[in-house]
Amino acid sequence: MINYKTKIAEELAKIVNINKEELETYVEIPKDTKNGDYSFPCFKLAKELKKAPPVIANEIKEKISLEGTGLEKVEVIGGFLNFFVDKKMLAEGVLGEIASKEEYGRSKVGEGRNIVIDYSAPNIAKPFHIGHLRSTVIGGALSNIYKFLGYNVTGINHLGDYGTQFGKLIEGYKLWGDEYDIDENPIDELTKIYIRINNLCKEDEKVLEACRNNFKKLEEGDPYCTELWEKFKAVSLKEFQKVYDLLGSKFESWNGEAFYSDKMQEVIEILEKSGKLTESQGAKIVDLTDAGIDTPCIIVKSNGSSTYATRDLAAILYRARTYDYEKALYVTSYEQILHFKQIFTVAKYLGLDEKYVKGLKHVPFGMVLLPTGKMSTREGTSIKLEDLLNEAIERAKEVIEQKNPDLEDKDETAKRVGVGAVIFNDLSNNRVKDEVFDWDTILNFQGETGPYIQYTYVRIKSVLEKAGGVPDIKDVDMEKLDDSYSQDILKLIYNFENILIQVTEKEEPSILSRYLIDLAKAYSSFYNGNKIIIDDKVTKDARVYLSYATAKVLKEGTALLGMEMPNKM
Ligand code: ARG
């Protein structure tokens, strides 16, 4: 397809004495399409040409040639040159690409570039909570999008499967294991054991000592402790997998915190040698005041055990060496901003090539709030994730039952709509914003929701059916798509790959969600403004083909977010 920005820059470079790469960076997309599809602000040239921007604009307008650029005209408003794309050529370019590519927008911009994404990362023997859902959904969408752009992506589920709490769990299980059915209901039962042993530890110093000892034994590879730990891990993972199955989540690596148990010593040695490790109240820490961080990073606790931070530092070493990453992303809630600031600063002292330190990037996201306030386990307002997804499916089924009681395959459709609604809701706003979770809003077929996009898609499917199928691209008369409804859709579709690139620049999947809403809305306007199934076959074919193109992009885009389209709903 034509790259209009490049074309404009090339033509301008023939007139002014500035290289085309620089000129291209100045080309803008005006907010109001009355001001053209692209515009060039001539004040960028005022210094060089020593003239007023409107004078420059008029002079360029006289000299510039638009031949072969895909642009049909240029106008001057004030100091701006406003360019308008040739409508027929836009349609030819976009629909030609839709016809010839199995996956429209797939590209190779990321070829040979390695990205590591650390996401989901629930904790063994603890509930998979709504924060882990957000991490799973955001990280999963980023992973899909990077892959689609040709990057080599390693998605890592950095499970919380290590730490002193396992010493406690082992002790609790040793004492009362047969009272709890952890195979049947692992997370709930293990949580009960954990609460009970924790209370006992507070009363009895000897029990606490035994727990610490268990963790030490686990670190040393004691068979009994290891066997129990493996059991806790296996039953927890089985439970987490139910959520991953519903969401369709897949990871390239499941190396959790425990994977680094034998890799932390190196971190400690490097930091010791660098002189950055200091003693403080029996603990080994790295002081970060020079970097403007008040809280030091604890590397070894006073009781000799390692920390969450130490394991993350070992992981950085490992990932740099194993994956040679350009970017290593960490998708967690903003509650961990300080943690990542700390470890990214300490990472500078690990002796790694600078590019690996530069490539570290925390991707924080906001809290999920109920209309009544923050979810909290203590107050019992926390929703279990599997329950939440199942409730979404139930509710979607009720809506379908009302709207379309005769639908075949109601269960599968309800699953796609319900899960899709939750995923889309998670991705529809700027990720750092707190999100209010409200059933009626997220399942509203008319709102800016996942179901709305799915509904638009299904509607197009039925248009295609009524039309008797998709016409051959050779029979499509591109001139029939010069109305503003059609042109709005074509411009959006033209921009698809650019939108995906923007997502990767900001690690912000909501850019894609907003785009899909815009595309669905543009289609609704087109559908309401233009009759599609009409006697004039030439116009009909063109409109049907545009409908097909829209459906293709809606389906690909939602798939990148992790959603599945229903065929009917
Ligand atoms: N398990 C952690 C939690 O639930 C998240 C881990 C994030 N990844 C990391 N490398 N620290 O809060």
XYZ file of C-alpha atoms and ligand atoms in Angstrom:
581
model
C 0.000 0.000 0.000
C 1.034 3.573 -0.557
C 2.730 5.224 2.371
C 1.241 8.697 2.047
C 3.510 10.326 4.607
C 6.560 9.088 2.723
C 5.158 10.273 -0.603
C 4.486 13.758 0.759
C 7.964 13.951 2.257
C 9.559 12.818 -1.033
C 7.784 15.501 -3.017
C 8.594 18.196 -0.461
C 12.247 17.195 -0.468
C 12.370 18.054 -4.177
C 11.377 21.612 -3.308
C 13.035 22.453 0.001
C 16.542 21.695 1.127
C 15.738 19.291 3.976
C 16.069 15.522 3.822
C 12.938 13.471 3.350
C 13.345 11.473 6.552
C 13.152 14.641 8.618
C 10.283 16.030 6.558
C 8.313 12.830 7.064
C 8.405 13.257 10.835
C 6.586 16.597 10.442
C 3.629 15.210 8.479
C 0.530 15.147 10.671
C -2.922 13.620 10.527
C -5.427 16.428 11.133
C -8.142 15.880 13.731
C -10.808 17.276 11.432
C -10.927 15.570 8.034
C -12.083 18.860 6.490
C -8.429 19.816 6.842
C -7.383 16.944 4.663
C -6.096 13.469 5.405
C -2.533 14.650 5.963
C -1.168 18.037 6.688
C 2.216 19.672 6.724
C 2.871 22.552 9.155
C 5.054 25.000 7.231
C 6.322 26.764 10.325
C 8.753 23.843 10.520
C 10.416 25.373 7.454
C 10.168 29.029 8.459
C 13.608 29.201 10.032
C 15.338 27.563 7.085
C 13.493 29.563 4.411
C 13.257 32.815 6.406
C 9.675 33.426 5.321
C 6.280 33.420 6.969
C 4.575 29.980 7.042
C 1.553 31.015 4.878
C 3.915 32.362 2.202
C 5.891 29.124 2.229
C 2.690 27.079 2.049
C 1.481 28.941 -1.047
C 4.844 28.708 -2.772
C 5.061 24.973 -2.205
C 1.498 24.463 -3.348
C 2.397 26.038 -6.708
C 5.477 23.870 -7.173
C 4.504 20.483 -5.773
C 3.517 17.625 -8.055
C 1.053 15.040 -6.793
C 1.475 12.655 -9.661
C 1.888 9.078 -8.598
C 1.502 9.956 -4.933
C -2.028 8.649 -4.478
C -3.047 12.149 -3.379
C -5.683 14.032 -5.355
C -5.261 17.605 -4.172
C -3.527 19.978 -1.797
C -5.010 23.073 -0.158
C -3.520 25.861 1.910
C -5.063 26.990 5.162
C -2.933 29.488 7.062
C 0.530 28.022 7.378
C -0.613 24.483 6.612
C -0.552 22.413 3.468
C -3.506 20.032 3.603
C -3.368 16.931 1.445
C -6.344 14.815 0.361
C -5.979 11.188 -0.680
C -7.366 9.987 -3.979
C -10.519 8.129 -2.989
C -10.465 5.517 -5.688
C -6.800 4.729 -5.198
C -7.295 4.405 -1.453
C -10.035 1.850 -2.027
C -7.878 -0.011 -4.539
C -4.914 -0.093 -2.216
C -6.759 -1.173 0.912
C -9.116 -3.711 -0.633
C -6.383 -5.094 -2.864
C -4.347 -5.790 0.241
C -7.346 -7.331 2.006
C -7.861 -9.636 -0.980
C -4.259 -10.690 -1.391
C -3.208 -11.255 2.235
C -4.458 -14.091 4.299
C -3.825 -11.994 7.401
C -4.197 -8.335 6.653
C -1.662 -6.227 8.555
C 0.739 -9.019 9.511
C 4.199 -7.631 9.066
C 7.900 -8.198 9.473
C 8.855 -4.964 11.227
C 9.905 -6.994 14.247
C 11.948 -9.609 12.417
C 15.078 -10.621 14.304
C 14.083 -8.623 17.396
C 13.575 -10.374 20.732
C 10.959 -9.353 23.266
C 10.452 -10.911 26.679
C 7.077 -10.417 28.357
C 6.721 -11.369 32.020
C 3.022 -11.594 32.773
C 0.201 -13.341 34.629
C 2.469 -14.750 37.390
C -0.032 -15.880 40.028
C 1.222 -17.241 43.327
C 1.117 -20.930 44.155
C -1.373 -21.857 46.878
C -2.997 -18.425 46.670
C -6.043 -17.276 44.726
C -5.662 -16.218 41.111
C -7.089 -12.766 41.641
C -8.424 -10.023 39.445
C -4.999 -8.325 39.244
C -3.574 -11.499 37.751
C -6.436 -11.469 35.271
C -5.485 -7.983 34.132
C -1.853 -9.001 33.854
C -2.799 -12.116 31.887
C -5.048 -10.210 29.517
C -2.742 -7.220 28.939
C 0.397 -9.352 28.654
C -1.373 -11.801 26.366
C -2.571 -9.029 24.047
C 0.908 -7.507 23.884
C 2.404 -10.896 23.152
C -0.060 -11.502 20.292
C 0.531 -8.083 18.790
C 4.329 -8.274 18.927
C 4.197 -11.711 17.322
C 1.881 -10.435 14.592
C 4.445 -7.755 13.792
C 7.115 -10.406 13.396
C 8.928 -10.083 16.729
C 10.325 -13.124 18.436
C 8.366 -13.160 21.696
C 9.029 -15.151 24.850
C 6.051 -14.932 27.195
C 7.063 -15.934 30.702
C 4.764 -16.917 33.519
C 6.983 -15.929 36.448
C 5.033 -17.979 38.988
C 5.249 -17.060 42.647
C 6.365 -20.528 43.682
C 9.093 -19.713 46.159
C 9.623 -18.000 49.470
C 9.340 -18.547 53.203
C 5.572 -19.054 53.059
C 6.229 -22.510 51.618
C 8.021 -23.483 54.822
C 4.820 -22.620 56.660
C 2.573 -24.489 54.259
C 4.728 -27.580 54.569
C 4.503 -27.413 58.343
C 0.742 -26.909 58.262
C 0.290 -29.784 55.880
C 2.482 -31.989 58.044
C 0.280 -31.225 61.054
C -3.192 -31.292 59.553
C -2.886 -32.366 55.917
C -5.402 -35.185 56.180
C -8.107 -32.803 57.422
C -8.136 -30.939 54.106
C -8.996 -32.179 50.632
C -6.426 -30.274 48.665
C -6.912 -32.313 45.507
C -10.557 -31.372 45.305
C -10.272 -27.693 46.152
C -6.589 -26.829 46.266
C -6.465 -23.058 46.606
C -9.244 -22.738 49.172
C -7.897 -25.573 51.295
C -4.269 -24.471 51.111
C -5.340 -20.956 52.070
C -7.109 -22.367 55.124
C -4.004 -24.302 56.117
C -1.905 -21.188 55.620
C -4.110 -19.010 57.804
C -4.189 -21.673 60.512
C -0.425 -22.227 60.592
C 0.219 -18.508 60.504
C -1.897 -18.065 63.625
C -0.076 -20.881 65.330
C 3.278 -19.289 64.443
C 2.223 -16.111 66.193
C 1.531 -18.068 69.384
C 4.358 -20.539 69.271
C 7.916 -19.506 68.475
C 8.920 -23.170 68.094
C 6.470 -23.706 65.237
C 7.777 -20.617 63.496
C 11.262 -22.010 63.853
C 10.112 -25.311 62.316
C 8.611 -23.406 59.377
C 11.843 -21.529 58.737
C 13.676 -24.767 58.930
C 11.345 -26.320 56.348
C 12.090 -23.576 53.886
C 15.792 -24.015 54.475
C 15.399 -27.748 53.896
C 13.436 -27.036 50.737
C 16.270 -24.844 49.492
C 18.713 -27.666 50.228
C 16.636 -30.144 48.260
C 15.255 -32.219 51.126
C 13.088 -34.934 49.491
C 10.047 -34.679 51.797
C 9.816 -30.899 51.592
C 10.435 -30.933 47.861
C 7.741 -33.526 47.311
C 5.166 -31.473 49.201
C 6.160 -28.277 47.446
C 5.769 -30.031 44.105
C 2.357 -31.272 45.121
C 1.220 -27.760 46.099
C 2.504 -26.471 42.819
C 0.864 -29.176 40.731
C -2.578 -28.815 42.309
C -2.430 -25.024 42.089
C -1.394 -25.071 38.450
C -4.212 -27.430 37.645
C -6.616 -24.900 39.097
C -4.975 -21.928 37.336
C -5.146 -23.843 34.090
C -8.949 -23.662 34.211
C -8.676 -19.889 33.934
C -6.024 -20.096 31.208
C -8.246 -22.486 29.249
C -11.159 -20.074 29.410
C -8.936 -17.198 28.298
C -6.932 -19.221 25.775
C -3.644 -18.155 27.422
C -0.366 -19.784 26.384
C 3.163 -19.138 27.627
C 6.541 -19.936 26.136
C 8.085 -20.366 29.585
C 6.811 -21.331 33.020
C 10.027 -20.545 34.866
C 8.810 -19.175 38.163
C 10.701 -17.769 41.109
C 11.930 -21.198 42.227
C 13.760 -21.603 38.936
C 16.200 -18.985 40.173
C 16.956 -20.622 43.524
C 20.382 -21.763 42.339
C 21.034 -18.591 40.348
C 20.911 -16.032 43.126
C 24.339 -16.697 44.551
C 25.877 -15.187 41.441
C 23.846 -12.001 41.908
C 25.071 -11.700 45.475
C 28.685 -12.259 44.418
C 28.542 -9.701 41.612
C 26.987 -7.100 43.897
C 29.521 -7.859 46.600
C 32.393 -7.393 44.167
C 30.956 -4.176 42.831
C 31.021 -2.823 46.383
C 27.329 -1.997 46.249
C 26.257 -4.536 48.837
C 26.207 -3.193 52.391
C 25.170 -4.590 55.759
C 22.199 -3.125 57.541
C 20.747 -4.654 60.706
C 22.020 -8.064 59.704
C 20.591 -7.873 56.195
C 22.475 -7.298 52.948
C 21.113 -4.383 51.018
C 21.843 -2.055 48.120
C 21.407 1.548 49.103
C 19.595 3.496 46.382
C 19.558 7.039 47.781
C 21.959 8.178 45.036
C 19.358 7.115 42.483
C 16.715 9.104 44.361
C 15.020 6.037 45.839
C 14.578 6.195 49.607
C 13.908 2.498 50.194
C 16.960 0.260 49.860
C 16.738 -2.990 47.920
C 17.067 -5.954 50.279
C 19.130 -8.723 48.694
C 19.575 -11.100 51.635
C 17.298 -10.913 54.686
C 18.739 -10.964 58.189
C 17.701 -14.624 58.543
C 19.763 -15.453 55.472
C 16.932 -16.031 53.009
C 16.660 -14.472 49.598
C 13.922 -12.079 48.507
C 11.479 -11.478 45.685
C 13.925 -8.810 44.462
C 16.934 -11.137 44.471
C 15.022 -13.627 42.357
C 14.031 -10.893 39.937
C 17.671 -9.831 39.618
C 18.724 -13.409 38.899
C 15.956 -13.514 36.314
C 17.311 -10.400 34.600
C 20.756 -11.992 34.287
C 19.233 -15.192 32.975
C 16.919 -13.490 30.487
C 19.627 -11.222 29.095
C 21.875 -14.222 28.473
C 19.183 -16.627 27.277
C 16.929 -14.396 25.215
C 19.233 -11.509 24.266
C 16.218 -9.233 24.560
C 15.678 -5.813 23.097
C 12.862 -5.169 25.564
C 11.948 -7.104 28.698
C 8.469 -6.102 29.846
C 6.913 -6.710 33.263
C 3.145 -6.502 33.405
C 1.937 -5.978 36.983
C -0.303 -3.610 38.906
C 1.055 -0.170 39.744
C 1.453 -1.326 43.334
C 4.808 -2.743 42.231
C 6.193 0.450 40.713
C 8.701 0.872 43.547
C 9.832 -2.751 43.321
C 10.667 -2.420 39.636
C 12.348 0.953 40.108
C 14.560 -0.703 42.681
C 15.523 -3.777 40.720
C 16.034 -1.851 37.471
C 18.443 0.414 39.334
C 20.288 -2.490 40.946
C 20.428 -4.161 37.509
C 22.895 -1.447 36.478
C 25.419 -2.973 38.876
C 25.177 -6.520 37.505
C 27.819 -5.930 34.856
C 25.406 -6.494 31.990
C 25.717 -4.793 28.635
C 23.955 -1.453 28.942
C 21.372 -2.339 26.300
C 19.875 -4.993 28.583
C 19.406 -2.517 31.403
C 17.869 -0.002 29.004
C 15.504 -2.647 27.687
C 13.879 -3.288 31.080
C 10.421 -1.806 31.226
C 7.682 -1.995 33.811
C 4.200 -1.966 32.289
C 1.953 -1.046 35.224
C -1.825 -1.182 35.244
C -4.575 0.166 37.502
C -6.795 -1.499 40.063
C -10.096 -3.112 39.350
C -12.777 -1.431 41.429
C -16.264 -2.650 42.132
C -18.920 0.058 41.871
C -18.752 -0.037 45.679
C -14.986 0.414 45.946
C -11.773 -1.591 45.909
C -11.911 -5.369 45.876
C -10.334 -6.853 48.938
C -9.958 -10.363 50.204
C -10.283 -9.251 53.795
C -13.724 -7.759 53.323
C -14.848 -10.674 51.220
C -15.505 -8.427 48.203
C -12.816 -10.123 46.185
C -14.252 -12.209 43.383
C -12.645 -15.502 42.462
C -11.567 -15.366 38.921
C -12.971 -18.598 37.655
C -16.297 -17.627 39.223
C -16.127 -14.239 37.588
C -15.568 -15.696 34.125
C -18.283 -18.266 34.637
C -20.659 -15.559 35.784
C -19.821 -13.566 32.642
C -20.711 -16.620 30.556
C -23.966 -17.147 32.486
C -24.972 -13.534 32.068
C -24.115 -13.558 28.382
C -26.290 -16.620 28.030
C -29.224 -14.829 29.653
C -28.892 -11.952 27.199
C -28.713 -14.353 24.251
C -31.690 -16.296 25.604
C -33.686 -13.049 25.504
C -32.491 -11.733 22.169
C -32.198 -14.898 20.163
C -33.775 -17.894 21.878
C -33.516 -20.123 18.794
C -29.772 -19.721 18.366
C -27.807 -22.943 17.852
C -24.673 -23.440 19.870
C -25.785 -21.107 22.644
C -23.167 -22.356 25.075
C -20.195 -21.733 22.837
C -21.558 -18.336 21.846
C -22.166 -17.404 25.483
C -18.595 -18.362 26.288
C -17.175 -16.212 23.504
C -19.381 -13.259 24.380
C -18.977 -13.500 28.154
C -15.228 -14.028 28.193
C -14.817 -11.523 25.356
C -16.706 -8.917 27.368
C -14.383 -9.339 30.349
C -11.248 -9.253 28.202
C -12.353 -6.220 26.246
C -13.326 -4.368 29.391
C -9.860 -4.978 30.759
C -8.280 -3.548 27.645
C -10.633 -0.739 26.758
C -9.148 2.033 28.847
C -5.679 3.382 29.300
C -4.067 0.598 31.312
C -2.845 2.676 34.267
C -6.348 3.935 34.939
C -8.297 2.165 37.663
C -11.162 0.273 36.131
C -14.684 0.010 37.485
C -16.108 -3.433 37.052
C -19.811 -3.258 36.369
C -21.693 -6.126 34.741
C -24.289 -4.011 32.982
C -21.677 -1.803 31.373
C -19.371 -4.529 30.150
C -22.131 -6.698 28.669
C -24.034 -3.873 27.013
C -24.428 -4.718 23.320
C -24.813 -1.035 22.481
C -21.968 0.367 24.562
C -18.272 0.597 23.784
C -17.842 -3.049 24.644
C -16.575 -6.355 23.378
C -20.120 -7.602 22.702
C -20.787 -4.487 20.601
C -17.863 -5.330 18.341
C -18.903 -8.973 18.189
C -22.435 -7.891 17.367
C -21.197 -5.701 14.515
C -19.182 -8.614 13.193
C -22.136 -10.982 13.315
C -24.278 -8.406 11.568
C -21.762 -8.198 8.735
C -21.751 -11.978 8.498
C -25.464 -11.944 7.913
C -25.111 -9.184 5.296
C -22.606 -11.380 3.452
C -24.993 -14.290 3.656
C -27.899 -12.260 2.313
C -25.695 -11.033 -0.515
C -24.959 -14.618 -1.464
C -21.269 -14.424 -0.597
C -18.274 -12.158 -1.119
C -17.788 -10.902 -4.688
C -14.497 -11.333 -6.485
C -12.182 -8.378 -5.960
C -11.817 -8.107 -9.765
C -15.521 -7.284 -10.005
C -15.405 -4.506 -7.424
C -15.742 -1.012 -8.874
C -13.644 1.113 -6.542
C -15.334 4.303 -7.694
C -18.484 3.221 -5.907
C -16.755 3.687 -2.564
C -16.178 7.416 -2.724
C -18.906 8.410 -0.231
C -17.769 9.596 3.171
C -19.098 6.531 5.060
C -17.071 4.180 2.898
C -14.038 6.438 2.927
C -14.061 6.633 6.739
C -13.935 2.851 6.916
C -11.198 2.610 4.285
C -9.023 5.114 6.129
C -9.405 3.184 9.362
C -8.520 -0.086 7.706
C -5.560 1.574 6.017
C -4.314 2.556 9.469
C -4.491 -0.913 11.066
C -0.783 -1.772 10.998
C 0.135 1.686 12.191
C -2.211 1.216 15.168
C -0.460 -2.040 16.062
C 2.916 -0.325 15.921
C 1.610 2.375 18.243
C 0.522 -0.327 20.698
C 4.091 -1.636 20.835
C 5.563 1.834 21.251
C 3.458 2.503 24.326
C 2.744 -1.058 25.494
C -0.870 0.054 25.379
C -3.393 -2.457 23.973
C -6.234 0.030 24.540
C -5.038 1.843 21.400
C -6.202 -1.222 19.483
C -9.445 -1.558 21.489
C -10.349 2.081 20.826
C -9.563 1.573 17.166
C -11.862 -1.442 16.936
C -14.659 0.552 18.545
C -14.082 3.325 15.989
C -14.163 0.806 13.164
C -17.359 -0.830 14.447
C -18.965 2.594 14.817
C -17.868 3.633 11.344
C -19.460 0.468 10.024
C -22.713 1.175 11.859
C -22.841 4.625 10.263
C -22.104 3.105 6.862
C -24.788 0.481 7.401
C -27.380 3.048 8.468
C -26.410 5.556 5.801
C -26.016 3.271 2.810
C -28.303 0.523 1.669
C -26.213 -2.520 0.904
C -28.478 -5.165 -0.585
C -29.797 -3.220 -3.591
C -30.627 -3.855 -7.235
C -27.685 -1.891 -8.595
C -25.295 -4.848 -8.599
C -22.110 -2.839 -9.094
C -22.720 -0.640 -6.059
C -23.945 -3.613 -4.068
C -20.801 -5.627 -4.779
C -18.551 -2.774 -3.741
C -20.424 -2.287 -0.467
C -20.514 -5.997 0.240
C -16.790 -6.194 -0.325
C -16.158 -3.309 2.037
C -18.327 -5.057 4.630
C -16.252 -8.180 4.228
C -13.035 -6.185 4.682
C -14.390 -4.611 7.866
C -15.327 -8.002 9.288
C -11.860 -9.316 8.504
C -10.138 -6.525 10.416
C -12.594 -6.715 13.330
C -11.929 -10.418 13.638
C -8.161 -10.126 13.423
C -8.069 -7.189 15.803
C -10.200 -8.863 18.456
C -8.184 -12.072 18.088
C -5.055 -10.045 18.859
C -6.747 -8.838 22.037
C -7.424 -12.485 22.920
C -11.127 -12.607 22.013
C -13.021 -15.057 19.842
C -15.804 -14.028 17.482
C -19.152 -15.798 17.597
C -20.652 -16.709 14.218
C -24.130 -15.684 15.288
C -25.488 -14.116 18.436
N 3.785 -13.099 41.576
C 3.773 -11.670 41.620
C 2.462 -11.179 42.218
O 1.495 -11.884 42.241
C 3.964 -11.026 40.269
C 5.283 -11.321 39.595
C 5.620 -10.336 38.525
N 6.837 -10.621 37.849
C 8.072 -10.426 38.342
N 9.096 -10.766 37.626
N 8.251 -9.860 39.509
O 2.387 -10.051 42.661
